[in-house]
Amino acid sequence: MKKTISLILALALCVFVFAACGEDKKETNTLTMATNAEFPPYEFYEGEKVVGIDAEIAGVIAEKLGMELEIVDTAFDSIIPAIVAGKYDMGMAGMTVTDERLEEVNFSDSYATGVQVVIVNKDSEIKTVDDLFGDKNYTIGVQTGTTGDLYSTWDIEDEGLGKVSRFNKGADAVEALKIGKVDCVIIDNEPAKAFVAESENLVILDTAYAEEQYAIAVSKENTELLDSINKALKELTEDGTLQKIVDKYISAE
Ligand code: ARG
């Protein structure tokens, strides 16, 4: 009897260990990346697939970690809360490192520079960034939760110098600009170029609004992953892979 019980226990343990291993394997072999695929050339759809600079960099990072990349497309302002909640391993979305975000997540080393620029219609009376701080009270279109949103809210709306109109997608803000519902759009320079290239009537102001650094967001709990990502980024920078990916999507001016 004793023997049978031990045998059953041993069997049960085996099953348990196997199940645990199986689960563990599944979890650790997939690297989940939350993004917002409305942001060319960093992340956008090509057919059904999310492609772009971030998607490709994440792909080679995953490869280095011996993991399979899974990209999840979600609203931009839900990326950080989801990372904090442990829903995804990392957030990569042309995401700017800011002090506020650093309170919630860790950021990897920076892999790109972004510039907040202002898009206007060609005949706009807004000629420089300074005009936004005048007494005209313009309406500024932004993507919700982006640095373009945060800066213009703090600097302009909260100061009573204008109004901020928030959209789910940068492209929607640009559409609103085309039909005169907003007076300008504040957005990162590379998507700005992509949007302006598609439209005859839009220009990007010569003066920039702000310069910033893009990095990968990881939960504060997961410093091991952060270290591995930084190590991979370093190697990919040193061997030129990162630059190659950027060059594929952004032509030198
Ligand atoms: N760099 C800006 C920020 O971090 C905008 C990023 C928007 N990215 C996106 N995939 N929609 O707030």
XYZ file of N, CA and C and ligand atoms in Angstrom:
771
model
N 0.834 -1.220 0.000
C 0.000 0.000 0.000
C 0.858 1.255 0.000
N 1.833 1.239 0.919
C 2.740 2.383 0.998
C 3.398 2.650 -0.354
N 3.806 1.520 -0.952
C 4.493 1.604 -2.245
C 3.612 2.268 -3.301
N 2.329 1.802 -3.300
C 1.405 2.347 -4.303
C 1.255 3.847 -4.113
N 1.132 4.248 -2.842
C 0.960 5.684 -2.586
C 2.185 6.464 -3.061
N 3.374 5.941 -2.756
C 4.582 6.637 -3.200
C 4.602 6.737 -4.719
N 4.202 5.625 -5.348
C 4.212 5.603 -6.807
C 3.267 6.679 -7.363
N 2.076 6.709 -6.759
C 1.086 7.696 -7.215
C 1.629 9.104 -7.001
N 2.219 9.298 -5.836
C 2.776 10.622 -5.531
C 3.867 11.001 -6.525
N 4.732 10.019 -6.789
C 5.831 10.266 -7.719
C 5.275 10.613 -9.090
N 4.264 9.865 -9.509
C 3.646 10.111 -10.813
C 3.048 11.520 -10.864
N 2.323 11.831 -9.776
C 1.665 13.135 -9.711
C 2.711 14.245 -9.806
N 3.820 14.040 -9.124
C 4.883 15.035 -9.136
C 5.419 15.221 -10.558
N 5.617 14.070 -11.221
C 6.113 14.118 -12.599
C 5.199 14.952 -13.475
N 3.900 14.628 -13.381
C 2.924 15.328 -14.210
C 3.000 16.820 -13.914
N 3.088 17.124 -12.618
C 3.133 18.516 -12.187
C 4.359 19.228 -12.766
N 5.495 18.561 -12.633
C 6.742 19.161 -13.123
C 6.674 19.365 -14.627
N 6.163 18.352 -15.329
C 6.062 18.469 -16.782
C 5.173 19.632 -17.179
N 4.030 19.704 -16.495
C 3.076 20.766 -16.811
C 3.740 22.108 -16.579
N 4.429 22.213 -15.453
C 5.077 23.470 -15.113
C 6.112 23.812 -16.168
N 6.896 22.799 -16.568
C 7.930 23.039 -17.572
C 7.307 23.515 -18.866
N 6.237 22.813 -19.255
C 5.583 23.159 -20.513
C 5.146 24.601 -20.488
N 4.552 25.001 -19.398
C 4.042 26.364 -19.286
C 5.163 27.376 -19.340
N 6.195 27.039 -18.577
C 7.341 27.907 -18.480
C 7.939 28.138 -19.862
N 8.017 27.043 -20.595
C 8.622 27.097 -21.911
C 7.841 28.069 -22.799
N 6.532 27.930 -22.730
C 5.687 28.762 -23.574
C 5.899 30.237 -23.218
N 5.909 30.494 -21.921
C 6.047 31.887 -21.502
C 7.381 32.481 -21.892
N 8.437 31.744 -21.614
C 9.746 32.345 -21.821
C 10.159 32.354 -23.280
N 9.495 31.566 -24.119
C 9.940 31.551 -25.503
C 9.269 32.572 -26.396
N 8.266 33.253 -25.875
C 7.629 34.290 -26.658
C 7.939 35.637 -26.023
N 8.408 36.555 -26.827
C 8.651 37.919 -26.356
C 7.498 38.769 -26.877
N 6.634 39.220 -25.971
C 5.482 39.984 -26.434
C 5.804 41.473 -26.420
N 5.502 42.103 -27.530
C 5.777 43.533 -27.683
C 4.459 44.263 -27.924
N 4.154 45.202 -27.041
C 2.966 46.027 -27.259
C 3.378 47.257 -28.047
N 2.600 47.569 -29.075
C 2.896 48.752 -29.869
C 1.595 49.405 -30.301
N 1.708 50.490 -31.049
C 0.536 51.116 -31.641
C 0.900 51.363 -33.102
N 0.395 50.495 -33.953
C 0.884 50.445 -35.335
C 0.261 51.514 -36.237
N 0.373 52.745 -35.765
C -0.176 53.894 -36.500
C 0.932 54.910 -36.681
N 2.137 54.437 -36.782
C 3.261 55.332 -36.600
C 4.386 55.014 -37.589
N 4.136 55.251 -38.878
C 5.178 54.960 -39.860
C 6.365 55.915 -39.687
N 7.597 55.528 -39.909
C 8.055 54.211 -40.367
C 8.426 53.280 -39.212
N 8.030 53.600 -37.988
C 8.416 52.755 -36.843
C 7.524 51.526 -36.719
N 6.208 51.744 -36.870
C 5.295 50.587 -36.873
C 4.051 50.950 -37.665
N 3.753 50.113 -38.634
C 2.574 50.326 -39.465
C 2.222 48.996 -40.117
N 1.056 48.952 -40.728
C 0.616 47.698 -41.345
C 1.063 47.611 -42.790
N 1.548 46.430 -43.139
C 1.740 46.094 -44.534
C 0.850 44.888 -44.723
N -0.322 45.106 -45.293
C -1.324 44.044 -45.307
C -1.761 43.776 -43.880
N -1.641 42.534 -43.459
C -2.080 42.136 -42.123
C -0.954 42.230 -41.102
N 0.243 42.530 -41.622
C 1.428 42.392 -40.784
C 1.912 43.747 -40.278
N 2.333 43.782 -39.010
C 2.933 45.009 -38.484
C 4.423 44.993 -38.842
N 4.850 46.001 -39.588
C 6.256 46.102 -39.992
C 6.805 47.447 -39.525
N 8.059 47.710 -39.831
C 8.648 48.995 -39.496
C 9.909 48.838 -38.672
N 10.538 49.967 -38.369
C 11.822 49.964 -37.661
C 11.715 49.235 -36.318
N 10.696 49.576 -35.529
C 10.558 48.941 -34.211
C 10.310 47.442 -34.343
N 9.428 47.088 -35.256
C 9.083 45.675 -35.442
C 10.340 44.881 -35.813
N 11.169 45.465 -36.676
C 12.372 44.731 -37.108
C 13.435 44.676 -36.031
N 13.623 45.793 -35.327
C 14.612 45.778 -34.235
C 14.171 44.755 -33.186
N 12.880 44.776 -32.859
C 12.363 43.826 -31.863
C 12.575 42.391 -32.346
N 12.413 42.183 -33.645
C 12.606 40.851 -34.226
C 14.034 40.359 -34.006
N 15.022 41.232 -34.256
C 16.401 40.771 -34.081
C 16.777 40.657 -32.605
N 16.152 41.487 -31.756
C 16.399 41.339 -30.305
C 15.874 39.970 -29.861
N 14.645 39.648 -30.268
C 14.042 38.366 -29.890
C 14.926 37.212 -30.354
N 15.427 37.340 -31.576
C 16.292 36.303 -32.128
C 17.516 36.098 -31.230
N 18.102 37.224 -30.827
C 19.283 37.139 -29.948
C 18.950 36.484 -28.616
N 17.727 36.704 -28.140
C 17.332 36.125 -26.858
C 16.813 34.695 -27.024
N 16.818 34.212 -28.251
C 16.315 32.866 -28.516
C 14.822 32.780 -28.311
N 14.127 33.889 -28.591
C 12.684 33.919 -28.370
C 11.956 34.250 -29.667
N 10.663 34.011 -29.617
C 9.861 34.343 -30.784
C 9.081 35.613 -30.507
N 9.123 36.546 -31.430
C 8.461 37.832 -31.196
C 6.974 37.762 -31.522
N 6.187 38.301 -30.605
C 4.762 38.438 -30.894
C 4.404 39.913 -30.719
N 3.864 40.525 -31.780
C 3.540 41.948 -31.719
C 2.050 42.125 -31.462
N 1.727 42.937 -30.473
C 0.327 43.205 -30.156
C 0.054 44.685 -30.419
N -0.923 44.947 -31.266
C -1.261 46.327 -31.614
C -2.355 46.827 -30.669
N -2.081 47.949 -30.000
C -3.034 48.444 -29.012
C -3.020 49.976 -29.019
N -3.928 50.586 -28.263
C -3.945 52.054 -28.203
C -2.651 52.543 -27.561
N -2.107 53.649 -28.071
C -0.804 54.106 -27.555
C -0.838 54.330 -26.048
N -1.904 54.970 -25.575
C -1.915 55.310 -24.143
C -2.219 54.111 -23.234
N -2.440 52.941 -23.826
C -2.647 51.771 -22.971
C -1.381 50.918 -22.875
N -0.332 51.299 -23.602
C 0.884 50.474 -23.616
C 1.546 50.436 -22.236
N 1.795 51.594 -21.656
C 2.490 51.617 -20.359
C 1.671 50.937 -19.261
N 0.363 51.241 -19.127
C -0.419 50.512 -18.113
C -0.345 48.992 -18.306
N -0.347 48.528 -19.549
C -0.297 47.085 -19.809
C 1.062 46.499 -19.409
N 2.122 47.269 -19.628
C 3.456 46.797 -19.229
C 3.530 46.727 -17.698
N 3.001 47.761 -17.049
C 2.995 47.795 -15.588
C 2.221 46.587 -15.047
N 1.117 46.249 -15.703
C 0.274 45.132 -15.259
C 0.876 43.773 -15.608
N 1.982 43.787 -16.331
C 2.647 42.524 -16.685
C 1.974 41.786 -17.825
N 1.158 42.504 -18.594
C 0.426 41.869 -19.685
C 1.343 41.545 -20.868
N 2.292 42.404 -21.129
C 3.260 42.178 -22.210
C 4.666 42.378 -21.671
N 5.642 41.799 -22.381
C 7.024 41.902 -21.906
C 7.613 43.290 -22.118
N 7.308 43.876 -23.267
C 7.899 45.191 -23.521
C 6.986 46.064 -24.376
N 7.219 47.363 -24.264
C 6.477 48.312 -25.084
C 7.469 48.986 -26.013
N 7.180 48.922 -27.306
C 8.095 49.537 -28.273
C 7.228 50.222 -29.311
N 7.268 51.544 -29.311
C 6.311 52.281 -30.136
C 6.824 53.688 -30.439
N 8.096 53.777 -30.822
C 8.681 55.107 -31.005
C 8.433 55.903 -29.734
N 8.580 55.194 -28.608
C 8.165 55.778 -27.336
C 9.279 56.600 -26.698
N 8.915 57.831 -26.374
C 9.868 58.771 -25.795
C 10.085 58.499 -24.317
N 11.326 58.598 -23.906
C 11.651 58.493 -22.483
C 11.273 59.823 -21.818
N 10.387 59.761 -20.840
C 10.055 60.982 -20.097
C 10.137 60.672 -18.597
N 10.295 61.705 -17.783
C 10.389 61.509 -16.333
C 9.127 60.862 -15.786
N 7.970 61.279 -16.327
C 6.697 60.742 -15.835
C 6.614 59.242 -16.119
N 6.982 58.845 -17.338
C 6.920 57.423 -17.695
C 7.935 56.617 -16.891
N 9.072 57.235 -16.593
C 10.108 56.542 -15.815
C 9.644 56.225 -14.400
N 8.604 56.919 -13.964
C 8.067 56.593 -12.641
C 7.308 55.271 -12.685
N 6.844 54.904 -13.887
C 6.029 53.689 -14.004
C 6.772 52.485 -14.567
N 7.678 52.742 -15.490
C 8.399 51.632 -16.143
C 9.885 51.961 -16.228
N 10.676 50.956 -16.554
C 12.071 51.200 -16.898
C 12.177 51.346 -18.405
N 13.174 52.092 -18.849
C 13.443 52.184 -20.285
C 14.813 51.606 -20.600
N 14.892 50.976 -21.761
C 16.182 50.476 -22.248
C 17.047 51.667 -22.632
N 18.268 51.377 -23.073
C 19.081 52.439 -23.677
C 18.329 52.937 -24.905
N 18.575 54.172 -25.256
C 17.850 54.737 -26.389
C 18.368 54.157 -27.704
N 17.463 53.918 -28.644
C 17.882 53.387 -29.946
C 17.593 54.357 -31.079
N 16.974 55.498 -30.775
C 16.689 56.472 -31.840
C 16.358 57.834 -31.226
N 16.506 58.857 -32.038
C 16.141 60.211 -31.606
C 14.858 60.608 -32.317
N 13.975 61.255 -31.599
C 12.755 61.754 -32.226
C 12.688 63.263 -32.057
N 11.979 63.902 -32.949
C 11.796 65.347 -32.829
C 10.312 65.635 -32.964
N 9.773 66.378 -32.031
C 8.373 66.797 -32.166
C 8.328 67.980 -33.127
N 7.558 67.830 -34.196
C 7.458 68.904 -35.188
C 6.003 69.354 -35.317
N 5.833 70.442 -36.035
C 4.496 71.000 -36.214
C 4.122 70.914 -37.693
N 2.994 70.273 -37.988
C 2.491 70.216 -39.368
C 1.376 71.255 -39.515
N 1.427 72.019 -40.602
C 0.354 72.990 -40.874
C -0.070 72.879 -42.340
N -1.190 73.473 -42.666
C -1.561 73.613 -44.074
C -0.660 74.668 -44.700
N -0.376 74.528 -45.988
C 0.567 75.428 -46.665
C 0.229 76.900 -46.476
N -1.060 77.220 -46.478
C -1.437 78.639 -46.385
C -1.659 79.096 -44.935
N -1.196 78.304 -43.979
C -1.450 78.633 -42.562
C -0.751 79.914 -42.139
N -1.387 80.615 -41.189
C -0.708 81.793 -40.644
C 0.283 81.403 -39.547
N 0.281 80.137 -39.181
C 1.294 79.654 -38.229
C 2.573 79.400 -39.023
N 3.599 80.191 -38.726
C 4.847 80.072 -39.502
C 5.989 79.495 -38.674
N 5.919 79.685 -37.369
C 6.961 79.152 -36.488
C 6.300 78.602 -35.227
N 7.067 77.832 -34.461
C 6.548 77.286 -33.202
C 6.100 78.423 -32.272
N 6.844 79.518 -32.306
C 6.512 80.658 -31.432
C 5.087 81.168 -31.646
N 4.599 81.060 -32.877
C 3.244 81.548 -33.167
C 2.192 80.835 -32.309
N 2.516 79.604 -31.892
C 1.555 78.846 -31.084
C 1.396 79.435 -29.689
N 2.362 80.264 -29.309
C 2.332 80.856 -27.976
C 1.826 82.298 -28.006
N 1.336 82.715 -29.172
C 0.820 84.082 -29.305
C -0.591 84.173 -28.745
N -1.302 85.254 -29.102
C -2.642 85.420 -28.519
C -3.757 84.929 -29.444
N -3.394 84.082 -30.410
C -4.392 83.638 -31.394
C -5.221 82.434 -30.937
N -4.822 81.735 -29.907
C -5.554 80.559 -29.419
C -5.868 79.521 -30.491
N -4.845 78.924 -31.010
C -5.019 77.896 -32.034
C -5.450 76.564 -31.421
N -6.038 75.704 -32.268
C -6.369 74.343 -31.853
C -5.313 73.398 -32.413
N -4.740 72.615 -31.512
C -3.615 71.752 -31.873
C -4.072 70.301 -31.871
N -3.846 69.607 -32.962
C -4.211 68.196 -33.046
C -3.044 67.313 -32.613
N -3.345 66.298 -31.807
C -2.293 65.379 -31.330
C -2.862 63.965 -31.231
N -1.968 62.978 -31.086
C -2.418 61.629 -30.754
C -2.451 61.522 -29.228
N -3.556 61.000 -28.705
C -3.758 60.922 -27.250
C -2.596 60.250 -26.525
N -2.130 60.910 -25.486
C -1.122 60.302 -24.613
C 0.305 60.393 -25.107
N 0.497 60.965 -26.297
C 1.871 61.091 -26.816
C 2.538 62.318 -26.202
N 3.820 62.434 -26.416
C 4.513 63.610 -25.887
C 3.981 64.881 -26.557
N 3.572 64.773 -27.822
C 2.959 65.928 -28.490
C 1.750 66.408 -27.708
N 0.958 65.452 -27.210
C -0.207 65.750 -26.387
C 0.245 66.374 -25.058
N 1.169 65.712 -24.378
C 1.590 66.188 -23.051
C 2.185 67.591 -23.119
N 3.111 67.807 -24.050
C 3.773 69.122 -24.121
C 2.779 70.234 -24.437
N 1.934 69.987 -25.458
C 1.038 71.077 -25.853
C -0.030 71.318 -24.782
N -0.378 70.255 -24.054
C -1.329 70.444 -22.960
C -0.698 71.323 -21.876
N 0.508 70.970 -21.475
C 1.165 71.736 -20.400
C 1.513 73.151 -20.843
N 2.141 73.255 -22.014
C 2.718 74.545 -22.435
C 1.669 75.507 -22.980
N 0.643 74.949 -23.619
C -0.278 75.823 -24.346
C -1.681 75.818 -23.732
N -2.284 74.611 -23.629
C -3.664 74.568 -23.132
C -3.753 75.023 -21.669
N -2.908 74.439 -20.832
C -2.958 74.794 -19.407
C -2.622 76.267 -19.164
N -1.921 76.862 -20.106
C -1.544 78.278 -19.965
C -2.599 79.200 -20.560
N -3.674 78.586 -21.077
C -4.738 79.383 -21.672
C -4.358 80.000 -23.015
N -3.370 79.385 -23.681
C -2.891 79.957 -24.951
C -3.483 79.270 -26.175
N -4.259 78.213 -25.939
C -4.833 77.490 -27.078
C -5.544 76.253 -26.582
N -5.965 75.394 -27.554
C -6.747 74.223 -27.180
C -6.092 72.997 -27.805
N -6.165 71.870 -27.111
C -5.612 70.641 -27.660
C -6.755 69.704 -28.037
N -6.700 69.196 -29.259
C -7.708 68.260 -29.719
C -7.045 66.896 -29.890
N -7.562 65.882 -29.170
C -6.872 64.586 -29.099
C -7.532 63.524 -29.977
N -6.712 62.770 -30.689
C -7.207 61.738 -31.597
C -6.562 60.396 -31.263
N -7.275 59.305 -31.623
C -6.732 57.960 -31.378
C -5.503 57.679 -32.214
N -5.502 58.245 -33.430
C -4.388 58.003 -34.343
C -3.826 59.337 -34.814
N -2.521 59.351 -35.040
C -1.896 60.528 -35.623
C -2.529 60.868 -36.963
N -2.822 59.824 -37.742
C -3.394 60.033 -39.078
C -4.742 60.751 -38.986
N -5.509 60.481 -37.930
C -6.803 61.152 -37.765
C -6.607 62.635 -37.460
N -5.576 62.948 -36.688
C -5.268 64.358 -36.403
C -4.913 65.075 -37.702
N -4.158 64.374 -38.546
C -3.756 64.968 -39.829
C -4.981 65.184 -40.732
N -5.900 64.232 -40.727
C -7.135 64.402 -41.512
C -7.910 65.627 -41.021
N -7.951 65.788 -39.696
C -8.661 66.941 -39.115
C -7.992 68.246 -39.543
N -6.693 68.219 -39.676
C -5.948 69.407 -40.123
C -6.321 69.754 -41.562
N -6.403 68.717 -42.385
C -6.716 68.938 -43.803
C -8.062 69.614 -43.986
N -9.026 69.269 -43.125
C -10.349 69.864 -43.298
C -10.559 71.063 -42.368
N -9.479 71.520 -41.761
C -9.544 72.760 -40.980
C -10.152 72.630 -39.600
N -10.290 71.398 -39.101
C -10.849 71.229 -37.753
C -9.825 71.535 -36.678
N -8.542 71.391 -37.019
C -7.471 71.841 -36.123
C -6.549 72.732 -36.955
N -5.759 73.560 -36.263
C -4.896 74.501 -36.988
C -3.509 73.941 -37.260
N -3.113 72.950 -36.492
C -1.814 72.316 -36.715
C -1.830 70.957 -36.019
N -0.802 70.142 -36.307
C -0.656 68.859 -35.627
C 0.765 68.802 -35.074
N 0.892 68.417 -33.809
C 2.228 68.214 -33.243
C 2.454 66.712 -33.137
N 3.509 66.254 -33.813
C 3.774 64.819 -33.880
C 5.262 64.605 -34.168
N 5.719 63.377 -34.021
C 7.132 63.057 -34.256
C 7.498 63.241 -35.736
N 8.758 63.610 -35.960
C 9.171 64.007 -37.313
C 9.031 62.938 -38.392
N 9.347 61.682 -38.074
C 9.295 60.677 -39.145
C 7.865 60.363 -39.578
N 6.940 60.096 -38.646
C 5.554 59.952 -39.108
C 5.047 61.226 -39.770
N 5.487 62.389 -39.264
C 5.068 63.655 -39.893
C 5.467 63.661 -41.363
N 6.694 63.268 -41.638
C 7.168 63.238 -43.030
C 6.319 62.288 -43.863
N 6.018 61.127 -43.266
C 5.217 60.140 -43.994
C 3.829 60.697 -44.301
N 3.206 61.372 -43.338
C 1.860 61.919 -43.564
C 1.894 63.060 -44.581
N 2.898 63.929 -44.464
C 2.983 65.087 -45.357
C 3.263 64.631 -46.791
N 4.058 63.577 -46.929
C 4.390 63.068 -48.261
C 3.136 62.622 -49.004
N 2.107 62.267 -48.263
C 0.873 61.768 -48.884
C -0.097 62.890 -49.204
N 0.285 64.115 -48.875
C -0.676 65.186 -49.044
C -0.028 66.449 -49.610
N -0.557 66.938 -50.692
C -0.059 68.116 -51.406
C 0.025 69.350 -50.536
N -0.982 69.474 -49.659
C -1.220 70.776 -49.053
C -0.579 71.017 -47.691
N 0.182 70.015 -47.204
C 0.723 70.127 -45.844
C 2.222 70.399 -45.857
N 2.684 71.130 -44.849
C 4.130 71.326 -44.666
C 4.490 71.166 -43.187
N 5.771 70.876 -42.984
C 6.300 70.789 -41.616
C 7.069 72.083 -41.353
N 6.783 72.723 -40.224
C 7.510 73.960 -39.900
C 8.998 73.664 -39.706
N 9.829 74.652 -40.056
C 11.278 74.465 -39.932
C 11.727 74.368 -38.483
N 11.004 75.064 -37.603
C 11.423 75.041 -36.200
C 10.780 73.860 -35.484
N 11.596 73.131 -34.719
C 11.098 71.950 -34.025
C 10.517 72.339 -32.677
N 9.630 71.492 -32.163
C 9.015 71.770 -30.864
C 9.865 71.207 -29.735
N 10.392 69.994 -29.918
C 11.206 69.373 -28.858
C 11.981 68.199 -29.441
N 13.121 67.907 -28.831
C 13.887 66.738 -29.267
C 13.863 65.702 -28.148
N 13.779 64.436 -28.518
C 13.638 63.409 -27.482
C 14.270 62.078 -27.892
N 14.306 61.157 -26.945
C 14.940 59.850 -27.170
C 13.896 58.739 -27.121
N 13.975 57.823 -28.091
C 13.088 56.662 -28.079
C 13.783 55.487 -27.377
N 12.999 54.742 -26.608
C 13.545 53.543 -25.963
C 12.434 52.532 -25.736
N 12.842 51.350 -25.284
C 11.896 50.250 -25.068
C 11.477 50.230 -23.602
N 10.173 50.191 -23.351
C 9.664 50.175 -21.972
C 9.530 48.736 -21.470
N 10.016 48.508 -20.250
C 9.951 47.185 -19.630
C 9.459 47.373 -18.187
N 8.737 46.396 -17.679
C 8.256 46.481 -16.292
C 9.429 46.633 -15.322
N 9.217 47.410 -14.284
C 10.278 47.601 -13.277
C 10.651 46.294 -12.605
N 9.730 45.335 -12.659
C 9.988 44.036 -12.029
C 10.962 43.203 -12.841
N 11.039 43.499 -14.122
C 11.741 42.598 -15.036
C 13.103 43.151 -15.456
N 13.978 43.336 -14.490
C 15.289 43.926 -14.817
C 16.148 42.959 -15.622
N 15.836 41.674 -15.495
C 16.614 40.697 -16.259
C 16.396 40.912 -17.755
N 15.128 41.094 -18.125
C 14.822 41.330 -19.537
C 15.444 42.652 -19.994
N 15.363 43.656 -19.136
C 15.934 44.962 -19.487
C 17.428 44.816 -19.802
N 18.130 44.078 -18.963
C 19.566 43.867 -19.181
C 19.817 43.145 -20.500
N 19.018 42.108 -20.763
C 19.210 41.371 -22.018
C 18.927 42.254 -23.224
N 17.904 43.087 -23.110
C 17.570 43.979 -24.229
C 18.722 44.958 -24.459
N 19.249 45.517 -23.385
C 20.352 46.475 -23.530
C 21.589 45.819 -24.140
N 21.825 44.591 -23.725
C 22.985 43.873 -24.261
C 22.774 43.654 -25.773
N 21.577 43.222 -26.136
C 21.273 42.986 -27.553
C 21.385 44.288 -28.345
N 20.833 45.363 -27.789
C 20.872 46.657 -28.493
C 22.320 47.090 -28.738
N 23.154 46.854 -27.743
C 24.559 47.245 -27.852
C 25.217 46.479 -29.007
N 24.982 45.177 -29.015
C 25.579 44.350 -30.074
C 25.052 44.763 -31.451
N 23.754 45.034 -31.512
C 23.146 45.390 -32.799
C 23.601 46.766 -33.274
N 23.957 47.633 -32.328
C 24.498 48.936 -32.705
C 25.912 48.746 -33.216
N 26.685 47.974 -32.475
C 28.098 47.796 -32.830
C 28.278 47.082 -34.163
N 27.442 46.102 -34.448
C 27.655 45.381 -35.715
C 26.885 46.001 -36.889
N 26.269 47.160 -36.655
C 25.653 47.902 -37.763
C 24.244 47.450 -38.135
N 23.717 46.438 -37.449
C 22.379 45.932 -37.794
C 21.309 47.003 -37.595
N 21.427 47.712 -36.495
C 20.427 48.732 -36.177
C 20.356 49.793 -37.267
N 21.525 50.269 -37.670
C 21.587 51.305 -38.709
C 21.008 50.787 -40.019
N 21.303 49.522 -40.305
C 20.799 48.927 -41.542
C 19.274 48.937 -41.558
N 18.693 48.606 -40.422
C 17.225 48.585 -40.325
C 16.674 50.004 -40.512
N 17.303 50.972 -39.840
C 16.846 52.366 -39.967
C 16.940 52.815 -41.437
N 18.076 52.508 -42.059
C 18.291 52.936 -43.454
C 17.272 52.332 -44.416
N 16.774 51.154 -44.050
C 15.786 50.500 -44.911
C 14.493 51.325 -44.957
N 14.196 52.005 -43.858
C 12.926 52.728 -43.762
C 13.061 54.249 -43.876
N 14.245 54.774 -43.551
C 14.427 56.222 -43.606
C 15.582 56.529 -44.541
N 15.275 57.233 -45.637
C 16.358 57.559 -46.550
C 17.087 58.793 -46.038
N 18.406 58.761 -46.150
C 19.217 59.902 -45.680
C 18.860 61.134 -46.504
N 18.835 62.288 -45.809
C 18.495 63.510 -46.565
C 19.713 64.171 -47.149
N 7.259 59.669 -29.307
C 5.942 59.981 -28.906
C 5.677 59.521 -27.504
O 6.354 58.729 -26.968
C 4.894 59.418 -29.830
C 4.915 57.947 -29.988
C 3.695 57.424 -30.698
N 3.908 56.085 -31.103
C 3.021 55.305 -31.722
N 3.396 54.099 -32.056
N 1.838 55.747 -31.999
O 4.755 59.927 -26.901
